[in-house]
Amino acid sequence: MSTETETRAMHDTLLLFGATGDLAQRYLFPSLLRLLADGLLPDDFRVRALALSPHDTAAFHDVLRPRLQQSWPHGRQDDINALLARIDYRSVDLRDADSVAAAVSDLVDRQCVSYLAIPPGLYISTCQGLAKGGALAAPHRLMLEKPIGSDSHSADEILNAIGALIDEDRVFRLDHYLGKAAVQNLLALRFGNTLLEAVWNRNYIESVHILVAESEGVDGRDAYYSRSGALRDMVQSHILQLLCLVAMEPPASLEADRIRDEKVKVLRSLRPLDARNAAQHSIRGRYTAGQIDGQPAQAYQPPEGSEAETFVGVTAHIDNWRWSGVPFHLVTGKRLPERTTKVVVTLKPVTHWLFERPTRQQAAPNRLTFQLQPQENIELGLMSSLAGPEWGALELQPLELELSVPTGLHRRIAYERLFLDAFNGNSALFVRHDEVRAAWAWIDSVCHAWKEAGMTMAPYPAGSWGPREARDFLPDDIHPIHHAGDQA
Ligand code: BG6
């Protein structure tokens, strides 16, 4: 996915808005540090850090230095100093276009990439300032964090306003899941193997589960989260992107727009959720106090009036030839027992059953599990007679084939890959405007259905696998004793 533009010179100047925020300090600067240490950034690379705080450059370095050290305990001090030497800081008021323009205009004779790690409510005014300062004209580029808006209407407003200021091919909308090697591997596995493609359709696949479980809570992001909730925060972006990679048709090539053309078709084929069966096809929950790994965990208590859920399960249907009738169970939650991201593909039973034991009904279906986080591996569940009596091939037992990726491999932070691709101008791992619109259109249908159906919020104790009804949405291997209300 990275050959398209590798011959072009890399952009060499990053204008990083939201430089004092958690995302920048925890992931963006540490990613730049690793890229610099590995010699992957241009020789004259520099960063302008921008935020509201009235720091000067030296004070900003004092804030950033310990965060960099913490992010890479075995990193070399020289590398940290080398990165800091390339960073200067400007205080800026993002609501004021003149302030933004003044903070960047001295750099526009370089090749700039502006990165907005700020709330989407500030995107338009910041971009107006960038345009005024000359930082959105060609060849400059723009990187935008998710979420783009909070529904179709606000997303349209942002996309249209920014679309009037910069060409689409210079806008790089991030979904950091696309920067993860294990997520990219879904495409490699699907389109690099005859075995998978041969069964990848409604004739052989019974159901698909996509699970993104987190043990972390909302912790410290209350202001954003109380207006967002799991559906908008996780399903609209990461989970729908995973769904696209699992369900898309083979692209004609790995060129960015050929991949994105196929993804957008999947999103447009999603059947809107209907209020009449919202309660059967979805569930929303919020964690109460509980325990994770033996440690007490507090309840999530958003401000009065907040509708934010911390758990969502929703069954999606893709109305097209390949997937007609195949349910895609999408589940995500915070404060679940463990951090795990996986895609589980369950195949249909064989057409005629020959064996004595187990019975046809009791036979485990063939199941392909792509574990994406925290480890990366692939499991294939088959039925075999190897564990049965010596002379009888009539008794089958489940056999798990596990293909583990060799450990010890240095995995890059997702943002490292995404920075390099944006500096090189390769859009394949970024989200196109029509994908954003199509994803929001489906999320809007879920929100409307919930509202119309008066869907209640089901509580679940922190450390459980969500509300009891969540069982219907979770893959079978999630052990039910962890469910709220179950006896241990
Ligand atoms: C972010 C969400 O986009 O992804 C967070 O806003 C979530 O709520 C995070 O915790 C999960 O990312 P990862 O890479 O830790 O799975």
Coordinates of C-alpha atoms and ligand atoms in Angstrom, one line a residue:
M1 CA 0.0 0.0 0.0
S2 CA 2.9 2.4 0.0
T3 CA 4.4 2.4 -3.5
E4 CA 2.2 5.1 -5.1
T5 CA 4.2 8.2 -4.2
E6 CA 7.5 7.0 -2.7
T7 CA 9.5 8.7 -5.3
R8 CA 8.2 12.2 -4.4
A9 CA 10.2 14.2 -1.8
M10 CA 8.8 14.0 1.7
H11 CA 7.1 17.0 3.3
D12 CA 9.5 18.3 5.9
T13 CA 7.5 20.6 8.3
L14 CA 4.8 19.5 10.8
L15 CA 2.4 22.1 12.2
L16 CA 1.1 20.2 15.2
F17 CA -2.1 21.8 16.7
G18 CA -3.1 20.4 20.1
A19 CA 0.5 20.0 21.0
T20 CA -0.1 20.0 24.8
G21 CA -3.0 17.5 24.6
D22 CA -2.9 13.9 25.6
L23 CA -2.8 12.4 22.1
A24 CA 0.1 14.6 21.1
Q25 CA 2.1 14.0 24.2
R26 CA 1.3 10.3 24.5
Y27 CA 1.5 9.1 20.9
L28 CA 2.3 11.8 18.3
F29 CA 5.6 13.1 19.7
P30 CA 6.8 9.6 20.8
S31 CA 6.1 8.4 17.2
L32 CA 8.1 11.3 15.8
L33 CA 10.9 10.4 18.2
R34 CA 11.1 6.8 16.9
L35 CA 11.0 7.9 13.3
L36 CA 13.8 10.4 13.8
A37 CA 15.9 7.9 15.8
D38 CA 15.5 5.4 12.9
G39 CA 16.5 8.0 10.4
L40 CA 13.2 7.9 8.6
L41 CA 12.5 11.7 8.6
P42 CA 13.9 14.2 6.2
D43 CA 17.2 15.8 7.2
D44 CA 15.7 19.3 7.7
F45 CA 12.5 18.0 9.4
R46 CA 11.0 20.4 11.9
V47 CA 7.9 20.7 14.0
R48 CA 6.0 23.8 15.1
A49 CA 4.0 22.8 18.2
L50 CA 0.9 24.9 18.7
A51 CA -1.6 25.2 21.6
L52 CA -3.4 27.7 23.7
S53 CA -1.0 27.6 26.7
P54 CA 1.2 30.6 27.0
H55 CA 4.5 28.6 27.0
D56 CA 7.6 29.6 25.2
T57 CA 9.7 27.0 23.4
A58 CA 11.9 26.2 26.4
A59 CA 8.9 25.7 28.7
F60 CA 7.2 23.5 26.2
H61 CA 10.4 21.4 25.9
D62 CA 10.4 21.0 29.7
V63 CA 6.8 19.6 29.5
L64 CA 7.6 17.3 26.6
R65 CA 11.0 15.9 27.7
P66 CA 9.7 13.7 30.6
R67 CA 6.8 12.5 28.4
L68 CA 9.3 11.4 25.7
Q69 CA 11.5 9.7 28.3
Q70 CA 8.5 7.9 29.8
S71 CA 7.3 6.8 26.3
W72 CA 10.6 5.2 25.5
P73 CA 12.5 4.2 28.6
H74 CA 15.3 2.6 26.6
G75 CA 15.6 5.4 24.1
R76 CA 18.7 7.4 23.8
Q77 CA 18.9 10.9 25.4
D78 CA 20.6 12.1 22.3
D79 CA 17.6 11.2 20.2
I80 CA 15.3 13.1 22.5
N81 CA 17.5 16.1 22.4
A82 CA 17.7 15.9 18.6
L83 CA 13.9 15.9 18.4
L84 CA 13.5 18.8 20.8
A85 CA 16.0 20.8 18.8
R86 CA 13.6 20.5 15.8
I87 CA 10.5 21.7 17.8
D88 CA 9.5 25.3 18.5
Y89 CA 6.3 26.3 20.2
R90 CA 3.7 29.0 19.5
S91 CA 0.7 29.9 21.6
V92 CA -2.3 30.3 19.4
D93 CA -6.1 31.0 19.7
L94 CA -7.8 28.5 17.4
R95 CA -11.0 30.5 17.4
D96 CA -9.2 33.4 15.8
A97 CA -8.1 33.0 12.2
D98 CA -5.6 35.8 12.4
S99 CA -3.9 34.2 15.4
V100 CA -3.6 30.9 13.5
A101 CA -2.4 32.6 10.4
A102 CA 0.3 34.6 12.3
A103 CA 1.5 31.5 14.0
V104 CA 2.3 29.6 10.8
S105 CA 2.9 32.1 8.0
D106 CA 6.7 32.2 8.4
L107 CA 6.8 28.5 7.5
V108 CA 4.8 28.4 4.3
D109 CA 7.8 28.5 2.0
R110 CA 8.5 25.0 3.3
Q111 CA 6.4 21.8 2.6
C112 CA 3.9 21.8 5.5
V113 CA 1.6 19.2 6.9
S114 CA -0.8 20.6 9.5
Y115 CA -2.0 18.1 12.0
L116 CA -5.2 18.9 14.0
A117 CA -5.2 17.0 17.2
I118 CA -7.9 19.2 18.6
P119 CA -11.7 18.9 19.2
P120 CA -13.6 18.9 15.8
G121 CA -15.6 22.0 16.9
L122 CA -12.3 23.9 16.2
Y123 CA -11.5 22.4 12.8
I124 CA -13.3 25.0 10.7
S125 CA -11.9 28.1 12.4
T126 CA -8.4 26.6 12.5
C127 CA -8.5 25.7 8.8
Q128 CA -9.7 29.2 8.0
G129 CA -6.7 30.5 9.8
L130 CA -4.4 28.1 8.1
A131 CA -5.8 29.1 4.7
K132 CA -5.3 32.8 5.6
G133 CA -1.7 32.1 6.5
G134 CA -1.1 30.3 3.2
A135 CA -0.7 26.8 4.8
L136 CA -3.5 25.0 2.9
A137 CA -2.4 26.0 -0.6
A138 CA -0.6 23.4 -2.7
P139 CA 1.6 21.6 -1.8
H140 CA 0.7 21.8 1.8
R141 CA -1.3 19.0 3.4
L142 CA -3.7 18.6 6.3
M143 CA -4.1 15.7 8.7
L144 CA -7.3 15.4 10.7
E145 CA -8.0 13.3 13.7
K146 CA -11.3 11.5 14.2
P147 CA -14.1 12.2 14.9
I148 CA -15.1 14.4 12.0
G149 CA -18.2 15.8 13.6
S150 CA -20.7 14.0 15.8
D151 CA -23.4 13.1 13.2
S152 CA -24.0 13.5 9.5
H153 CA -25.0 17.1 9.8
S154 CA -22.0 18.3 11.7
A155 CA -19.7 16.1 9.6
D156 CA -21.1 17.6 6.4
E157 CA -20.5 21.0 7.7
I158 CA -16.9 20.3 8.5
L159 CA -16.2 18.4 5.3
N160 CA -17.8 21.1 3.2
A161 CA -16.1 24.0 4.9
I162 CA -12.7 22.4 4.8
G163 CA -13.3 21.1 1.2
A164 CA -13.7 24.7 0.1
L165 CA -10.2 25.5 1.5
I166 CA -8.1 22.5 0.4
D167 CA -8.2 19.8 -2.3
E168 CA -9.3 16.3 -1.2
D169 CA -6.1 14.7 -2.3
R170 CA -4.1 16.8 0.2
V171 CA -6.4 15.9 3.2
F172 CA -5.4 12.9 5.3
R173 CA -8.1 11.9 7.8
L174 CA -6.8 9.5 10.4
D175 CA -8.3 6.4 11.8
H176 CA -5.3 5.1 13.8
Y177 CA -6.6 1.5 13.5
L178 CA -5.6 1.6 9.8
G179 CA -2.0 2.3 10.9
K180 CA -1.8 -0.9 12.8
A181 CA 0.1 -3.7 11.1
A182 CA -2.3 -6.4 12.3
V183 CA -5.2 -4.5 10.7
Q184 CA -3.4 -4.1 7.4
N185 CA -2.7 -7.8 7.6
L186 CA -6.5 -8.5 7.2
L187 CA -6.2 -7.3 3.6
A188 CA -3.0 -9.2 3.0
L189 CA -4.6 -12.4 4.3
R190 CA -7.8 -12.0 2.4
F191 CA -6.4 -11.0 -0.9
G192 CA -3.1 -13.0 -0.7
N193 CA -4.7 -16.4 -0.1
T194 CA -6.9 -18.5 -2.3
L195 CA -8.1 -20.5 0.7
L196 CA -9.8 -17.6 2.3
E197 CA -11.2 -15.9 -0.8
A198 CA -12.8 -19.2 -1.9
V199 CA -15.1 -19.3 1.2
W200 CA -15.5 -15.6 1.8
N201 CA -19.2 -15.1 1.1
R202 CA -22.7 -15.9 2.2
N203 CA -22.5 -19.5 0.9
Y204 CA -20.0 -20.5 3.5
I205 CA -20.0 -17.9 6.2
E206 CA -22.6 -18.1 8.9
S207 CA -21.7 -14.9 10.9
V208 CA -18.9 -12.5 11.7
H209 CA -18.1 -11.0 15.1
I210 CA -15.9 -7.9 15.4
L211 CA -15.0 -7.2 19.0
V212 CA -12.9 -4.3 20.4
A213 CA -12.8 -4.7 24.1
E214 CA -10.9 -2.3 26.4
S215 CA -10.1 -2.7 30.1
E216 CA -9.4 1.0 30.4
G217 CA -12.3 3.3 31.3
V218 CA -13.3 6.8 30.2
D219 CA -10.6 8.1 32.5
G220 CA -9.8 11.8 32.0
R221 CA -11.6 12.2 28.8
D222 CA -15.0 13.0 30.4
A223 CA -15.7 16.2 28.5
Y224 CA -15.3 14.6 25.1
Y225 CA -16.8 11.2 26.0
S226 CA -19.9 12.5 27.7
R227 CA -21.0 14.0 24.4
S228 CA -19.8 11.1 22.3
G229 CA -20.2 7.6 23.8
A230 CA -19.0 4.3 22.4
L231 CA -21.1 4.2 19.3
R232 CA -19.7 7.5 18.0
D233 CA -16.2 7.1 19.5
M234 CA -15.4 3.5 18.4
V235 CA -18.1 2.1 16.1
Q236 CA -18.3 5.1 13.7
S237 CA -14.5 4.9 13.1
H238 CA -12.5 1.9 14.1
I239 CA -15.1 -0.8 14.0
L240 CA -16.6 0.3 10.7
Q241 CA -13.2 0.4 9.2
L242 CA -12.5 -3.1 10.4
L243 CA -15.9 -4.2 8.9
C244 CA -14.9 -2.6 5.6
L245 CA -11.6 -4.5 5.4
V246 CA -13.4 -7.8 6.2
A247 CA -16.3 -7.3 3.8
M248 CA -15.0 -5.2 0.9
E249 CA -14.6 -6.6 -2.6
P250 CA -11.1 -7.1 -3.9
P251 CA -9.8 -3.7 -5.2
A252 CA -8.5 -3.5 -8.7
S253 CA -5.1 -2.4 -7.3
L254 CA -3.6 -1.1 -4.1
E255 CA -3.9 2.5 -5.2
A256 CA -5.5 4.6 -2.5
D257 CA -8.7 5.4 -4.3
R258 CA -9.2 1.9 -5.5
I259 CA -9.2 0.6 -1.9
R260 CA -11.4 3.4 -0.7
D261 CA -13.9 2.9 -3.6
E262 CA -14.4 -0.6 -2.3
K263 CA -14.7 0.4 1.4
V264 CA -17.3 3.1 0.7
K265 CA -19.4 0.5 -1.2
V266 CA -19.6 -1.6 2.0
L267 CA -20.6 1.4 4.1
R268 CA -23.3 2.4 1.7
S269 CA -24.6 -1.2 1.7
L270 CA -25.2 -1.2 5.5
R271 CA -28.9 -1.6 6.2
P272 CA -30.1 1.2 8.5
L273 CA -31.1 0.0 11.9
D274 CA -34.9 0.0 12.3
A275 CA -36.6 1.2 15.5
R276 CA -39.0 -1.8 15.3
N277 CA -36.1 -4.3 15.9
A278 CA -33.6 -2.0 17.6
A279 CA -34.0 -3.8 20.9
Q280 CA -33.3 -7.2 19.3
H281 CA -30.5 -6.0 17.0
S282 CA -28.6 -3.8 19.4
I283 CA -27.7 -3.1 23.1
R284 CA -26.2 -0.2 24.9
G285 CA -24.7 -0.2 28.4
R286 CA -22.8 1.8 30.9
Y287 CA -20.4 0.5 33.5
T288 CA -21.1 0.7 37.2
A289 CA -18.5 0.2 39.9
G290 CA -16.7 -3.2 39.8
Q291 CA -13.3 -4.7 39.7
I292 CA -10.6 -5.3 37.1
D293 CA -7.7 -7.6 37.9
G294 CA -8.6 -7.5 41.5
Q295 CA -8.5 -3.7 41.6
P296 CA -11.6 -1.6 42.3
A297 CA -12.9 0.4 39.4
Q298 CA -15.3 3.3 39.7
A299 CA -18.6 3.7 37.9
Y300 CA -18.8 6.0 34.9
Q301 CA -20.9 8.9 35.9
P302 CA -21.3 11.4 33.1
P303 CA -22.9 14.8 33.7
E304 CA -26.7 14.9 34.1
G305 CA -28.4 14.6 30.7
S306 CA -25.5 12.8 28.9
E307 CA -26.6 9.9 26.8
A308 CA -23.1 8.4 26.5
E309 CA -22.9 4.6 26.6
T310 CA -19.7 2.8 27.3
F311 CA -20.8 -0.5 25.7
V312 CA -22.4 -1.1 22.4
G313 CA -23.5 -4.3 20.6
V314 CA -25.1 -4.0 17.3
T315 CA -25.9 -6.5 14.5
A316 CA -25.2 -5.0 11.1
H317 CA -26.4 -6.4 7.8
I318 CA -24.6 -5.6 4.5
D319 CA -27.2 -5.7 1.8
N320 CA -25.2 -6.9 -1.2
W321 CA -24.6 -10.1 -3.2
R322 CA -21.7 -11.3 -1.2
W323 CA -23.1 -10.8 2.3
S324 CA -26.9 -11.1 2.1
G325 CA -28.2 -12.7 5.2
V326 CA -24.9 -12.8 7.1
P327 CA -25.0 -11.0 10.5
F328 CA -22.0 -8.9 11.5
H329 CA -22.1 -8.6 15.3
L330 CA -20.2 -5.4 16.2
V331 CA -19.2 -5.0 19.9
T332 CA -17.1 -2.6 21.8
G333 CA -16.9 -1.6 25.5
K334 CA -14.8 0.0 28.1
R335 CA -13.9 -1.5 31.5
L336 CA -14.3 -5.0 30.2
P337 CA -12.2 -7.8 31.7
E338 CA -9.4 -7.6 29.2
R339 CA -8.1 -5.6 26.2
T340 CA -8.7 -7.6 23.1
T341 CA -9.5 -6.9 19.5
K342 CA -10.6 -9.7 17.2
V343 CA -12.5 -10.7 14.2
V344 CA -14.2 -14.1 14.4
V345 CA -15.5 -15.6 11.2
T346 CA -17.8 -18.6 11.8
L347 CA -18.5 -20.9 8.9
K348 CA -21.6 -22.8 8.0
P349 CA -21.8 -26.6 8.9
V350 CA -20.9 -29.2 6.2
T351 CA -23.9 -30.1 4.1
H352 CA -24.1 -33.7 5.1
W353 CA -22.9 -35.2 8.4
L354 CA -21.3 -38.7 8.4
F355 CA -20.0 -39.1 11.9
E356 CA -21.4 -40.8 15.0
R357 CA -20.1 -38.4 17.6
P358 CA -20.6 -35.6 18.2
T359 CA -24.0 -35.2 16.6
R360 CA -24.3 -32.8 13.8
Q361 CA -25.9 -30.3 16.1
Q362 CA -23.1 -30.6 18.7
A363 CA -20.2 -30.3 16.2
A364 CA -18.2 -27.1 16.6
P365 CA -18.4 -25.0 13.5
N366 CA -15.2 -24.2 11.7
R367 CA -14.1 -20.8 13.0
L368 CA -11.4 -18.5 11.9
T369 CA -10.2 -16.0 14.5
F370 CA -8.0 -13.0 13.7
Q371 CA -6.6 -11.8 17.0
L372 CA -5.4 -8.2 16.3
Q373 CA -4.6 -6.9 19.8
P374 CA -2.8 -7.3 22.2
Q375 CA -1.1 -10.2 20.5
E376 CA -1.4 -10.9 16.8
N377 CA -2.3 -14.4 15.8
I378 CA -4.7 -16.5 13.7
E379 CA -6.7 -19.5 14.9
L380 CA -8.5 -22.0 12.8
G381 CA -11.0 -24.3 14.6
L382 CA -11.5 -27.6 12.7
M383 CA -13.0 -30.9 13.5
S384 CA -10.7 -33.9 13.4
S385 CA -10.5 -37.6 14.5
L386 CA -6.9 -37.5 15.8
A387 CA -8.0 -37.3 19.4
G388 CA -10.6 -40.1 19.1
P389 CA -10.1 -43.9 19.5
E390 CA -7.3 -45.4 17.4
W391 CA -9.5 -47.4 15.0
G392 CA -12.4 -45.1 14.7
A393 CA -12.6 -42.1 12.4
L394 CA -16.2 -41.8 13.4
E395 CA -15.6 -39.7 16.5
L396 CA -14.6 -36.2 15.9
Q397 CA -13.2 -33.6 18.3
P398 CA -12.4 -29.9 17.8
L399 CA -8.8 -29.2 16.8
E400 CA -7.4 -25.7 17.1
L401 CA -4.7 -24.7 14.7
E402 CA -2.9 -21.7 16.0
L403 CA -0.7 -19.6 13.7
S404 CA 1.3 -17.2 15.9
V405 CA 3.3 -14.4 14.4
P406 CA 6.9 -14.7 15.7
T407 CA 7.2 -12.5 18.8
G408 CA 10.0 -10.1 19.4
L409 CA 9.1 -8.2 16.2
H410 CA 9.3 -4.5 16.8
R411 CA 5.8 -3.2 16.2
R412 CA 5.7 0.5 15.3
I413 CA 3.1 2.8 16.9
A414 CA 0.3 3.1 14.4
Y415 CA 0.9 6.9 14.1
E416 CA 4.5 6.3 12.9
R417 CA 3.2 4.6 9.8
L418 CA 0.5 7.2 9.3
F419 CA 3.0 10.1 9.7
L420 CA 5.3 8.6 7.1
D421 CA 2.4 8.0 4.6
A422 CA 1.1 11.6 5.0
F423 CA 4.6 13.1 4.6
N424 CA 5.0 10.9 1.5
G425 CA 1.5 11.8 0.2
N426 CA 0.1 8.2 0.2
S427 CA -3.6 8.3 1.1
A428 CA -4.3 4.5 1.1
L429 CA -4.6 4.3 4.9
F430 CA -6.6 7.4 5.3
V431 CA -10.3 7.9 5.3
R432 CA -11.9 9.7 2.2
H433 CA -14.7 12.2 2.7
D434 CA -17.4 9.9 1.3
E435 CA -16.4 7.1 3.7
V436 CA -16.9 9.6 6.6
R437 CA -20.3 10.6 5.3
A438 CA -21.4 7.0 4.7
A439 CA -20.2 5.9 8.1
W440 CA -22.1 8.7 9.8
A441 CA -25.3 7.9 7.8
W442 CA -25.4 4.4 9.3
I443 CA -24.5 5.7 12.8
D444 CA -27.3 8.2 12.5
S445 CA -29.7 5.4 11.7
V446 CA -28.7 3.6 14.9
C447 CA -29.1 6.8 17.0
H448 CA -32.5 7.5 15.5
A449 CA -33.7 3.9 16.1
W450 CA -32.5 4.0 19.7
K451 CA -34.4 7.3 20.2
E452 CA -37.5 6.1 18.6
A453 CA -37.5 2.8 20.3
G454 CA -36.7 4.5 23.7
M455 CA -33.7 2.1 24.1
T456 CA -32.6 2.1 27.8
M457 CA -29.1 2.0 29.0
A458 CA -28.2 -1.4 30.6
P459 CA -25.8 -1.2 33.5
Y460 CA -22.9 -3.7 33.8
P461 CA -20.2 -3.9 36.5
A462 CA -16.7 -2.8 35.5
G463 CA -14.8 -6.0 34.8
S464 CA -17.7 -7.9 33.3
W465 CA -18.3 -8.6 29.6
G466 CA -21.1 -6.1 29.5
P467 CA -24.8 -6.4 30.3
R468 CA -26.3 -9.9 30.4
E469 CA -28.1 -9.4 27.0
A470 CA -24.7 -8.7 25.4
R471 CA -24.2 -12.5 25.1
D472 CA -26.2 -12.5 21.9
F473 CA -23.6 -10.2 20.3
L474 CA -20.4 -11.6 21.7
P475 CA -18.3 -14.4 20.1
D476 CA -18.9 -17.8 21.8
D477 CA -15.5 -18.1 23.3
I478 CA -16.2 -15.1 25.6
H479 CA -16.7 -17.0 28.9
P480 CA -20.2 -16.3 30.2
I481 CA -19.3 -16.4 33.9
H482 CA -17.9 -12.9 33.5
H483 CA -21.3 -11.6 32.6
A484 CA -23.0 -9.1 34.9
G485 CA -25.4 -11.0 37.2
D486 CA -23.7 -14.4 36.6
Q487 CA -22.5 -16.4 39.6
A488 CA -18.8 -16.8 39.7
Ligands
BG6_1 C1 -9.6 6.0 20.3 C2 -10.8 6.2 21.1 O1 -9.8 6.4 19.0 O2 -9.2 4.7 20.3 C3 -10.6 5.8 22.6 O3 -11.2 7.6 21.1 C4 -10.0 4.3 22.6 O4 -11.8 5.9 23.3 C5 -8.9 4.2 21.6 O5 -9.6 4.0 23.9 C6 -8.5 2.7 21.5 O6 -7.3 2.6 20.7 P1 -6.3 1.4 20.8 O7 -5.3 1.6 19.8 O8 -5.8 1.5 22.3 O9 -7.1 0.2 20.6

